[in-house]
Coordinates of C-alpha atoms in Angstrom, one line a residue:
M1 CA -118.9 -49.4 109.3
N2 CA -116.4 -46.4 109.7
L3 CA -115.1 -45.2 113.1
T4 CA -117.5 -42.2 113.2
M5 CA -120.5 -44.5 113.0
I6 CA -119.2 -47.0 115.5
I7 CA -118.4 -44.3 118.0
K8 CA -122.0 -42.8 117.6
T9 CA -123.4 -46.3 118.1
V10 CA -121.3 -46.9 121.0
G11 CA -122.5 -43.7 122.6
V12 CA -126.2 -44.5 121.9
L13 CA -125.7 -47.9 123.6
V14 CA -123.9 -46.2 126.5
L15 CA -126.7 -43.8 126.9
T16 CA -129.5 -46.5 126.6
L17 CA -127.6 -49.0 129.0
S18 CA -127.3 -46.0 131.6
L19 CA -130.8 -45.0 131.3
I20 CA -132.2 -48.6 131.9
S21 CA -130.0 -49.3 134.9
C22 CA -130.4 -45.8 136.4
K23 CA -127.0 -46.1 137.7
Q24 CA -123.9 -43.9 137.2
E25 CA -120.7 -45.5 136.2
V26 CA -117.5 -44.4 138.0
R27 CA -113.9 -45.0 136.8
D28 CA -110.9 -44.8 139.0
H29 CA -108.7 -42.0 137.7
S30 CA -110.9 -39.0 137.6
K31 CA -114.1 -40.4 139.1
A32 CA -115.4 -39.5 135.8
V33 CA -119.2 -40.3 135.4
V34 CA -120.9 -41.5 132.5
D35 CA -123.3 -38.4 131.6
E36 CA -126.8 -39.3 132.7
S37 CA -128.2 -36.0 131.4
V38 CA -127.6 -37.0 127.6
K39 CA -130.8 -37.3 126.2
T40 CA -131.5 -39.9 123.2
R41 CA -130.7 -38.1 119.9
T42 CA -131.0 -39.2 116.2
N43 CA -127.8 -39.9 114.2
Q44 CA -128.5 -36.7 112.4
E45 CA -128.5 -34.7 115.5
I46 CA -125.4 -36.3 116.9
S47 CA -123.5 -35.5 113.7
A48 CA -124.6 -31.8 113.7
S49 CA -123.5 -31.4 117.3
G50 CA -120.8 -33.6 117.5
S51 CA -119.4 -35.9 120.3
K52 CA -117.1 -35.5 123.1
L53 CA -115.4 -38.9 124.1
L54 CA -113.1 -39.7 126.9
Y55 CA -110.9 -42.9 126.6
Q56 CA -108.6 -44.0 129.4
Y57 CA -106.1 -46.7 130.1
K58 CA -105.1 -47.3 133.8
K59 CA -103.0 -49.9 135.3
D60 CA -100.8 -49.7 138.4
D61 CA -98.8 -46.3 137.9
N62 CA -99.6 -46.0 134.3
E63 CA -102.3 -44.1 132.5
I64 CA -103.2 -42.8 129.1
I65 CA -106.1 -40.2 128.8
L66 CA -107.5 -39.4 125.5
D67 CA -110.1 -36.8 125.6
F68 CA -111.4 -35.4 122.1
V69 CA -114.4 -33.9 120.2
L70 CA -115.6 -35.6 117.2
E71 CA -117.1 -33.5 114.3
N72 CA -117.9 -35.3 111.3
D73 CA -114.6 -37.0 110.2
S74 CA -112.3 -34.7 112.3
A75 CA -111.0 -35.2 116.0
K76 CA -109.5 -32.5 118.2
G77 CA -108.6 -32.8 121.8
T78 CA -106.0 -33.6 124.5
L79 CA -103.7 -36.7 124.9
D80 CA -101.9 -37.4 128.2
Y81 CA -99.3 -40.2 128.9
R82 CA -98.4 -40.8 132.5
L83 CA -96.3 -43.8 132.3
S84 CA -94.3 -45.2 135.3
G85 CA -90.6 -44.4 135.2
K86 CA -90.9 -42.0 132.2
D87 CA -91.6 -38.1 131.7
R88 CA -95.2 -37.1 131.5
N89 CA -96.1 -36.2 128.1
S90 CA -99.2 -34.0 127.7
G91 CA -100.4 -32.3 124.9
T92 CA -103.1 -31.7 121.9
I93 CA -104.2 -33.9 119.0
N94 CA -105.7 -32.8 115.9
G95 CA -106.6 -35.5 113.4
V96 CA -109.2 -37.3 111.3
I97 CA -111.0 -40.6 111.2
K98 CA -110.4 -43.0 108.3
G99 CA -112.3 -46.2 108.5
D100 CA -111.6 -47.6 112.1
L101 CA -108.5 -45.4 112.6
L102 CA -108.0 -42.1 114.3
I103 CA -104.9 -40.6 112.6
A104 CA -103.7 -37.4 114.4
D105 CA -100.7 -34.9 114.9
Y106 CA -99.7 -34.9 118.7
V107 CA -98.2 -31.8 119.8
F108 CA -96.8 -32.1 123.4
M109 CA -94.1 -31.0 125.9
S110 CA -91.5 -33.3 127.3
E111 CA -88.5 -32.3 129.2
G112 CA -89.3 -28.8 128.3
I113 CA -89.2 -29.2 124.6
T114 CA -92.2 -28.9 122.3
S115 CA -92.5 -31.9 119.8
T116 CA -94.9 -33.3 117.1
R117 CA -95.4 -36.8 116.3
Q118 CA -98.1 -38.7 114.6
V119 CA -100.4 -41.1 116.7
V120 CA -102.7 -43.7 115.5
F121 CA -105.6 -45.3 117.4
K122 CA -107.7 -48.3 116.0
L123 CA -111.1 -48.9 117.5
V124 CA -111.4 -52.5 118.5
D125 CA -114.3 -53.9 120.4
N126 CA -115.4 -50.3 121.7
T127 CA -111.9 -49.7 122.9
L128 CA -108.9 -47.9 121.3
L129 CA -105.7 -49.5 120.7
E130 CA -102.6 -47.2 119.9
G131 CA -100.6 -48.1 116.9
Y132 CA -96.7 -48.7 116.8
G133 CA -94.5 -49.2 113.9
D134 CA -91.5 -47.7 111.9
I135 CA -91.2 -44.1 112.1
V136 CA -89.4 -41.4 109.9
E137 CA -89.0 -37.6 110.4
Q138 CA -90.7 -35.4 108.1
D139 CA -91.1 -31.6 108.0
G140 CA -90.2 -31.4 111.7
K141 CA -92.4 -34.0 113.0
V142 CA -92.1 -37.9 113.5
I143 CA -94.7 -39.9 111.4
F144 CA -95.2 -43.5 110.6
K145 CA -93.8 -44.9 107.5
D146 CA -97.1 -46.7 106.7
V147 CA -100.1 -46.4 108.8
N148 CA -101.4 -49.6 107.2
K149 CA -98.4 -51.7 108.7
L150 CA -98.9 -50.7 112.3
Q151 CA -99.1 -53.2 115.1
Y152 CA -101.6 -52.7 118.2
N153 CA -100.9 -53.9 121.6
P154 CA -104.2 -55.5 122.8
E155 CA -103.0 -55.3 126.6
L156 CA -103.1 -51.5 126.4
K157 CA -106.6 -50.9 125.9
L158 CA -108.1 -47.4 126.2
E159 CA -111.6 -47.9 127.5
L160 CA -114.6 -45.4 126.8
V161 CA -115.4 -43.7 130.2
S162 CA -117.4 -40.9 129.0
D163 CA -119.5 -40.0 126.0
S164 CA -121.5 -36.8 125.5
F165 CA -122.4 -34.4 123.1
A166 CA -120.4 -31.2 122.4
N167 CA -122.2 -27.7 122.8

């Protein structure tokens, strides 16, 4: 099962559970609420309209927020790093889904300088884990030498906060 189908399945499960429980789930950072207004749709309708997904990691003074729209095998959105003791990085992602990986270019501002680097997130148990590994600079951006040899930190899980359908 590829990442697109897994994310869509997760969205349907979140919707079903939220409708059954008739409760709204609230997360700490942005008080984001799982969208109760999302109606049950078929996989074909979901593929046609796309999904807007919000993932978040928050622990102590550290936070990572990944907010993107999924259309077929492409993903576009924003990625923010707010890590204790480091400069805040905020930027955009533009990438593709390959199996259980989201591979994207991340264009961001840090210390007043615009930079581009590759980011890779792996879907594991309905969470996203960021990949780390050997890097090289190519055509003005930092990329991984081999995305198939990345390591993933299971302690830094981005949890699904919201799943809705893009308009």
